[in-house]
mmCIF file of C-alpha atoms in Angstrom:
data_model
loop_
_atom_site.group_PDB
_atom_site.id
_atom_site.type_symbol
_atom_site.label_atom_id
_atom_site.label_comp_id
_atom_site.label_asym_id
_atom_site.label_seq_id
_atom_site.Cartn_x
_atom_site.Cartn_y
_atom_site.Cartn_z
ATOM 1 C CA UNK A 1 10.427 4.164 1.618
ATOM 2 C CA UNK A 2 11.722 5.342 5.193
ATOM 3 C CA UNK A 3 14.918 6.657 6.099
ATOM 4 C CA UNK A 4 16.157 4.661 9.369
ATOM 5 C CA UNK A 5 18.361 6.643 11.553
ATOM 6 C CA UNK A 6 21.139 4.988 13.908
ATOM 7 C CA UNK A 7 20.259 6.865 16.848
ATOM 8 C CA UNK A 8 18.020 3.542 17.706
ATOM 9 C CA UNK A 9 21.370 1.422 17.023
ATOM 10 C CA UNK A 10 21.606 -0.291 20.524
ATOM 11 C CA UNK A 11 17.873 -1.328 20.619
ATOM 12 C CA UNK A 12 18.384 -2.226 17.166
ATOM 13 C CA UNK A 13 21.552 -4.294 17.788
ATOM 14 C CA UNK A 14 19.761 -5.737 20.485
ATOM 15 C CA UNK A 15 17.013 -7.235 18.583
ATOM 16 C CA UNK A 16 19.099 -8.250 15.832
ATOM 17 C CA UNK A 17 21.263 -10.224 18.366
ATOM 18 C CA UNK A 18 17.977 -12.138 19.594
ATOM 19 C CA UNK A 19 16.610 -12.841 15.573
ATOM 20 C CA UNK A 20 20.386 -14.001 15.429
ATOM 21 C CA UNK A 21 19.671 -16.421 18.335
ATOM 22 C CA UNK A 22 16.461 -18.128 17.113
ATOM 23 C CA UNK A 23 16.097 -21.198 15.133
ATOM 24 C CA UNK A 24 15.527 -20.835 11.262
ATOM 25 C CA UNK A 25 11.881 -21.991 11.865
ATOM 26 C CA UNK A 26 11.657 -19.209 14.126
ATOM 27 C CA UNK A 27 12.591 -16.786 11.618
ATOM 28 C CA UNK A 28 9.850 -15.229 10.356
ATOM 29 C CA UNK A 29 9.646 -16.525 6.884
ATOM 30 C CA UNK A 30 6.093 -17.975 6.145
ATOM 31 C CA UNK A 31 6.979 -19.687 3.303
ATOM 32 C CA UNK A 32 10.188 -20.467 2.569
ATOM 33 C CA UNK A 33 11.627 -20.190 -0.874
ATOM 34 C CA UNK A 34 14.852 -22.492 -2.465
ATOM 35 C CA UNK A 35 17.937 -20.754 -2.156
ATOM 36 C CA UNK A 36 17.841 -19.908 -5.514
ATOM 37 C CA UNK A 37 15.097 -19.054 -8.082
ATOM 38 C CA UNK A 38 16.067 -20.037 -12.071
ATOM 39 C CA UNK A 39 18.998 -21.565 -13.601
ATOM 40 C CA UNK A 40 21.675 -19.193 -12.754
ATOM 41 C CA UNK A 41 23.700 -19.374 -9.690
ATOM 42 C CA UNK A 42 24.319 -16.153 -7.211
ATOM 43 C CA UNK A 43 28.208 -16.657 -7.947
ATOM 44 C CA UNK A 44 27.623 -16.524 -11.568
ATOM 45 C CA UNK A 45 26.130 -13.529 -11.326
ATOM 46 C CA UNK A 46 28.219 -12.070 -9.194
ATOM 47 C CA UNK A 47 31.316 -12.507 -11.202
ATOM 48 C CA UNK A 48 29.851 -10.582 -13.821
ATOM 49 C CA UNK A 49 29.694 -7.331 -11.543
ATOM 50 C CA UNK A 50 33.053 -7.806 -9.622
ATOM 51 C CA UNK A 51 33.749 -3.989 -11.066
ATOM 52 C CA UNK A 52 31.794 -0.863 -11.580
ATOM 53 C CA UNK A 53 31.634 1.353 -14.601
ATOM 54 C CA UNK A 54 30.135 4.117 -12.502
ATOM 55 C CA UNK A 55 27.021 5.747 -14.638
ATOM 56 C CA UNK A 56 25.659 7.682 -11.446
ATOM 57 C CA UNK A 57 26.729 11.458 -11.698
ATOM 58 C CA UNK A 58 27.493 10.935 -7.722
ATOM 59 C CA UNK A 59 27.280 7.863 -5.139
ATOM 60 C CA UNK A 60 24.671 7.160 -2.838
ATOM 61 C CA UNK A 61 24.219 7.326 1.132
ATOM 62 C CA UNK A 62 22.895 3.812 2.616
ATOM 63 C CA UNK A 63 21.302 5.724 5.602
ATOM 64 C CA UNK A 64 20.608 9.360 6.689
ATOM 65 C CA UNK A 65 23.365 9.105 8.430
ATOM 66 C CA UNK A 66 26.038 7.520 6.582
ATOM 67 C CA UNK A 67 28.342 9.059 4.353
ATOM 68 C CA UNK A 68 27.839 8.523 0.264
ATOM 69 C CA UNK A 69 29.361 5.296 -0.886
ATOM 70 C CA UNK A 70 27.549 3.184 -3.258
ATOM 71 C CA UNK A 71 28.057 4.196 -6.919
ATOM 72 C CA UNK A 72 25.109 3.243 -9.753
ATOM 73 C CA UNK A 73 27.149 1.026 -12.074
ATOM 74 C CA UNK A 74 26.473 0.062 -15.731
ATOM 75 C CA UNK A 75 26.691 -3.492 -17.470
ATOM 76 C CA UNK A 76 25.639 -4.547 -21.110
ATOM 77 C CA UNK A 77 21.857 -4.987 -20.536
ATOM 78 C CA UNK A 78 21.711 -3.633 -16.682
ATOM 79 C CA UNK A 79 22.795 -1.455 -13.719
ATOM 80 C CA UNK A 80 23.658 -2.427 -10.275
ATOM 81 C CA UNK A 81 24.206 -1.386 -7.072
ATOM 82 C CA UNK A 82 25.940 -3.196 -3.919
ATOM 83 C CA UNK A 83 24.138 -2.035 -0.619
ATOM 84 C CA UNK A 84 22.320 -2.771 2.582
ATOM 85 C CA UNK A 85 18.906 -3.883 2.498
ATOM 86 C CA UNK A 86 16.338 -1.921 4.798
ATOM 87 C CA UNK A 87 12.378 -3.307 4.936
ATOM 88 C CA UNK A 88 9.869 -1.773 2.719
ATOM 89 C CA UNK A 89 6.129 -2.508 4.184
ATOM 90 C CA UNK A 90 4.859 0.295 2.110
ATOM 91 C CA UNK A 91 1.459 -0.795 0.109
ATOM 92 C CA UNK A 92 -1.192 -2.390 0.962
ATOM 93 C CA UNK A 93 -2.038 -2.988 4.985
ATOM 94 C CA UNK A 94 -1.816 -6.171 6.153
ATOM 95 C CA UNK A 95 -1.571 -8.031 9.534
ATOM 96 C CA UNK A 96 2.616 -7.537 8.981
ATOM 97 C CA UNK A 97 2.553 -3.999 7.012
ATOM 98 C CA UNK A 98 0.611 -1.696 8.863
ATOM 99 C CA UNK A 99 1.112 1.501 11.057
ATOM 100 C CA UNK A 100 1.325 -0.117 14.388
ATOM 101 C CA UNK A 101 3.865 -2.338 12.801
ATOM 102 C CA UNK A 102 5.511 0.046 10.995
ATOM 103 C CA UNK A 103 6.413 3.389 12.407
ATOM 104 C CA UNK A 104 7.033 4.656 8.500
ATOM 105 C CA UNK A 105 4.150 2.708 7.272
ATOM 106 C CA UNK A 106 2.489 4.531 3.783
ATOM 107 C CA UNK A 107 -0.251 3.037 2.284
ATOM 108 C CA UNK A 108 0.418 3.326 -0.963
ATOM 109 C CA UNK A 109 3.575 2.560 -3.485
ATOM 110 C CA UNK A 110 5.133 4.389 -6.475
ATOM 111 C CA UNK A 111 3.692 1.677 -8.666
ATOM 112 C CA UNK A 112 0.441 -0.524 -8.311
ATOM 113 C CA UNK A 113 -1.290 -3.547 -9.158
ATOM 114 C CA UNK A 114 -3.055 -4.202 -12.831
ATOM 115 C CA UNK A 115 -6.032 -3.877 -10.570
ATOM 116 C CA UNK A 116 -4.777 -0.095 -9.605
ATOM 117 C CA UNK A 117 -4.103 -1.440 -6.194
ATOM 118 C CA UNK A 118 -1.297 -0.430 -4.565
ATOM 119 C CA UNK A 119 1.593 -3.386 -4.304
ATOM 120 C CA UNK A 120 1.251 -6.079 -1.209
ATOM 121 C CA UNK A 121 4.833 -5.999 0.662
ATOM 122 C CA UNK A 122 4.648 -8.711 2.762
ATOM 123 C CA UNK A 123 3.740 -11.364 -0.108
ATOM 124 C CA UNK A 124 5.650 -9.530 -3.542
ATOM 125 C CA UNK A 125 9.623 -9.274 -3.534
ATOM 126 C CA UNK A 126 9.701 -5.869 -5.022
ATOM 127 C CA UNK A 127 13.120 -3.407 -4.750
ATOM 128 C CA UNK A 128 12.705 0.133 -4.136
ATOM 129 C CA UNK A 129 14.764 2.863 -6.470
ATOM 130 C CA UNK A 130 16.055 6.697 -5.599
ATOM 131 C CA UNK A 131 13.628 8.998 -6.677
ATOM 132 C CA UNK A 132 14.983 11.113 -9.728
ATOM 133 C CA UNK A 133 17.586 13.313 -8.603
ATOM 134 C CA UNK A 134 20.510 15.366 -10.683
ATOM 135 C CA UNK A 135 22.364 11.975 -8.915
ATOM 136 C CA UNK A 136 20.880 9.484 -11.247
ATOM 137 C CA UNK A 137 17.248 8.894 -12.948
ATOM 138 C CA UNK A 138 16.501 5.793 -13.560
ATOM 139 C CA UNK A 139 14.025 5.944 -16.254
ATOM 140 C CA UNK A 140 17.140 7.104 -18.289
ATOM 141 C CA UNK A 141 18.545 3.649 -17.741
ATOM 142 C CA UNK A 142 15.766 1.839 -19.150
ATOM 143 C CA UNK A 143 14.604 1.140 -15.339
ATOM 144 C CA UNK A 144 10.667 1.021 -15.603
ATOM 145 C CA UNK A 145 8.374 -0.072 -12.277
ATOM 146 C CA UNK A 146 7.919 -3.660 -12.955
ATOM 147 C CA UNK A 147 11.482 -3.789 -14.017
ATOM 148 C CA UNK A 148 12.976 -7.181 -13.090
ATOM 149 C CA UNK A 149 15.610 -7.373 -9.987
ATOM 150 C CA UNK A 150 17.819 -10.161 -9.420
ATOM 151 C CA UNK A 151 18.573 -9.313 -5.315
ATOM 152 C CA UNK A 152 21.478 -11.693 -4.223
ATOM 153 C CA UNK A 153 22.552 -12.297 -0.350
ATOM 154 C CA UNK A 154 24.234 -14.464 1.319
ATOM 155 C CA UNK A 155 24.602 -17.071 -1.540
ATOM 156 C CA UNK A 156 20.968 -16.556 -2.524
ATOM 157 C CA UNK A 157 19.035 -15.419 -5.496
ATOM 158 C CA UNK A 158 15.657 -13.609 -5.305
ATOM 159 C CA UNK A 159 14.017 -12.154 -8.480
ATOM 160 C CA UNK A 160 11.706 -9.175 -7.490
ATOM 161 C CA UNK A 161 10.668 -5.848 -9.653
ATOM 162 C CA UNK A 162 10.538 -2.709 -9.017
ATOM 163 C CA UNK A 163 8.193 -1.800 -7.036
ATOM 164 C CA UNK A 164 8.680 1.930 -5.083
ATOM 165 C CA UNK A 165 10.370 4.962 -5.597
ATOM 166 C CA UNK A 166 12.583 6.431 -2.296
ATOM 167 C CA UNK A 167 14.700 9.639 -1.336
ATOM 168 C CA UNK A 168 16.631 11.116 -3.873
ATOM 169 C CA UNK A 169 19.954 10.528 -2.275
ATOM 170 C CA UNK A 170 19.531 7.321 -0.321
ATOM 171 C CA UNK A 171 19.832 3.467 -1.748
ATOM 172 C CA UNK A 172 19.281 -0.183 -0.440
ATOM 173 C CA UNK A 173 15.811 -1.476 0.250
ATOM 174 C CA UNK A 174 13.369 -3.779 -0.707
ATOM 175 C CA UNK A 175 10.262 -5.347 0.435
ATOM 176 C CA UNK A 176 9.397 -7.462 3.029
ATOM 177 C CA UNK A 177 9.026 -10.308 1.275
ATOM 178 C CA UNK A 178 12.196 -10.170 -1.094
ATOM 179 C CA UNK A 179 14.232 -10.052 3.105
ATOM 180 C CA UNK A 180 12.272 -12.859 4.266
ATOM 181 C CA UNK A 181 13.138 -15.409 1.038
ATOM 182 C CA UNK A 182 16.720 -13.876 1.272
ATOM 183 C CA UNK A 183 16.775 -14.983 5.056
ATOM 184 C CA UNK A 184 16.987 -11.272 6.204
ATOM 185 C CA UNK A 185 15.065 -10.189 8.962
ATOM 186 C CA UNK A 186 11.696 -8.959 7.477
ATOM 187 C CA UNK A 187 11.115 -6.938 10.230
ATOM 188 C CA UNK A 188 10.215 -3.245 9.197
ATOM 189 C CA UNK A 189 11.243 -1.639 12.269
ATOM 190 C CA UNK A 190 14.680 -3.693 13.146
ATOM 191 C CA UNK A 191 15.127 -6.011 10.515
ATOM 192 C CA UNK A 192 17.230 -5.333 7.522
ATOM 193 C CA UNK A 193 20.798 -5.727 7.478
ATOM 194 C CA UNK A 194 23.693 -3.398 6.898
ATOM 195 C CA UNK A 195 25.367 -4.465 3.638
ATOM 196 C CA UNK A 196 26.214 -7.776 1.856
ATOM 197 C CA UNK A 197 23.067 -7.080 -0.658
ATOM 198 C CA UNK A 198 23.604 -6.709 -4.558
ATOM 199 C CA UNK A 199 20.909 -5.486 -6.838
ATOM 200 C CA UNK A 200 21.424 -6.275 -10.439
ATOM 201 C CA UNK A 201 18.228 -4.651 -12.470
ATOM 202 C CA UNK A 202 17.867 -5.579 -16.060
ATOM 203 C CA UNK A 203 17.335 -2.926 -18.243
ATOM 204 C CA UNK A 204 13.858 -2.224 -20.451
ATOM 205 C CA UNK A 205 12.548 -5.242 -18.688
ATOM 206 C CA UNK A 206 8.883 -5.582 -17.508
ATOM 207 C CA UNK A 207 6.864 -7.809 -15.709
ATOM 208 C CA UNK A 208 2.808 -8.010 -16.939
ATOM 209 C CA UNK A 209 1.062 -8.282 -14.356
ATOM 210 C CA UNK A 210 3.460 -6.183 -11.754
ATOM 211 C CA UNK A 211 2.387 -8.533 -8.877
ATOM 212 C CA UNK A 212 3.003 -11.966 -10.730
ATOM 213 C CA UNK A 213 6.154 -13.327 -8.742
ATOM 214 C CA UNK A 214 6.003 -16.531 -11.146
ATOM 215 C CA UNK A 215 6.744 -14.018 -14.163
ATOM 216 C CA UNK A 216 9.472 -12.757 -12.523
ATOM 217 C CA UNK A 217 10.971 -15.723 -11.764
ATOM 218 C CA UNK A 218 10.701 -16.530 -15.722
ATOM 219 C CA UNK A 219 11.635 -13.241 -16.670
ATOM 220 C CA UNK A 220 14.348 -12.495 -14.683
ATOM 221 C CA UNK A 221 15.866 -15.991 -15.333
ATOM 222 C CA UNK A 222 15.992 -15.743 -18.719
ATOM 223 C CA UNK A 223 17.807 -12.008 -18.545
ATOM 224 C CA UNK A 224 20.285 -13.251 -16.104
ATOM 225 C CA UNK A 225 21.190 -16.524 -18.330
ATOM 226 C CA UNK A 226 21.697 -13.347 -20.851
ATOM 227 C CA UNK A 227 23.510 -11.410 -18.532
ATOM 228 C CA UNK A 228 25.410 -13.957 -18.309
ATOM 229 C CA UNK A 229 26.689 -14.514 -21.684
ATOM 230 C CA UNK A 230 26.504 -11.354 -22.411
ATOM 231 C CA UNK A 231 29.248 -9.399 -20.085
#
């Protein structure tokens, strides 16, 4: 995980403004996904986490620059956060995830593949988590790499798992591939966006093998229909 600073904000806004402009073939998504994966609707999942029950011991900065804002909150069965997203290309290099394309580019993530490889970016929607910190630790919230992530946007639902591990005091990001299905610029220099993003991670849930995004899918469906009923 990288920690974006604003001092690039103009060249930044500037690209953003030109993504904004193109047509939605032009926007970078290889493969398109529906606007939402499983049975269960972004809005009924988001009524479930209209308030937080803060279980953090302190909030959460979305930037190196930004103040700390965004509380860890608890539901029956999960935690969740409401954030920005920034791009993850961390893993294994590809033609989009690389150093030249990525000036914070690291070949390798916090978890890996049942092969021992480390996780593919462009091509697995994976969420990254704050390291351990006297803020929060996430194992002690049943959060486990693999962990199933239902990442909503913009009317959109995309299952991922957890896939990396990032600064102790910084929140909001996520793979490549989970911003391109949401429609967010996958870009891992000047994509991302700035907020809008809810991460709702079911607790003691695990996906065998990490990189199946079809077991997900299943998965996390099934825990949000419980989620559902449950809070």
């Amino acid at each position: 995980m990288r920690t974006r600073t604003l001092t690039l904000s103009a060249a930044v806004g500037a690209a953003l403004l030109a993504v904004a402009t193109l047509p939605a073939s032009a926007s970078g998504t290889a493969n398109p996904r529906s606007a939402r994966e499983g049975s269960v609707s972004a809005a009924a999942l988001l009524a479930k986490v209209t308030s937080c029950s803060q279980i953090s011991s302190g909030k959460y900065r979305t930037d190196e620059e930004t103040s700390a804002t965004v509380p860890v909150c608890g539901k029956n069965g999960a935690v969740f956060w409401k954030a920005d997203m920034d791009i993850d290309c961390d893993g294994q290099v590809t033609a989009k995830c690389n150093g030249s394309t990525d000036p914070w580019f690291q070949d390798d993530t916090a978890f890996h593949q049942s092969n021992g490889q480390a996780l593919r970016a462009d091509s697995l929607p994976y969420v990254v988590v704050p390291s351990t910190s006297g803020i929060w630790k996430y194992t002690s919230s049943g959060i486990k790499g693999g962990g199933v992530v239902a990442v909503i946007y913009n009317g959109k639902v995309e299952y991922a798992v957890v896939g990396d591990t990032g600064p102790t005091q910084i929140i909001g990001e996520a793979s490549y591939a989970t911003a391109s299905a949401l429609g967010i610029d996958p870009d891992p220099e000047t994509g991302g966006t700035d907020s809008g993003v809810t991460y709702i991670l079911f607790k003691n849930s695990q996906v065998s093998p990490i990189e199946s995004h079809s077991a997900a899918v299943s998965l996390g469906d099934s825990l949000a229909r419980q989620s559902v009923q449950n809070n």
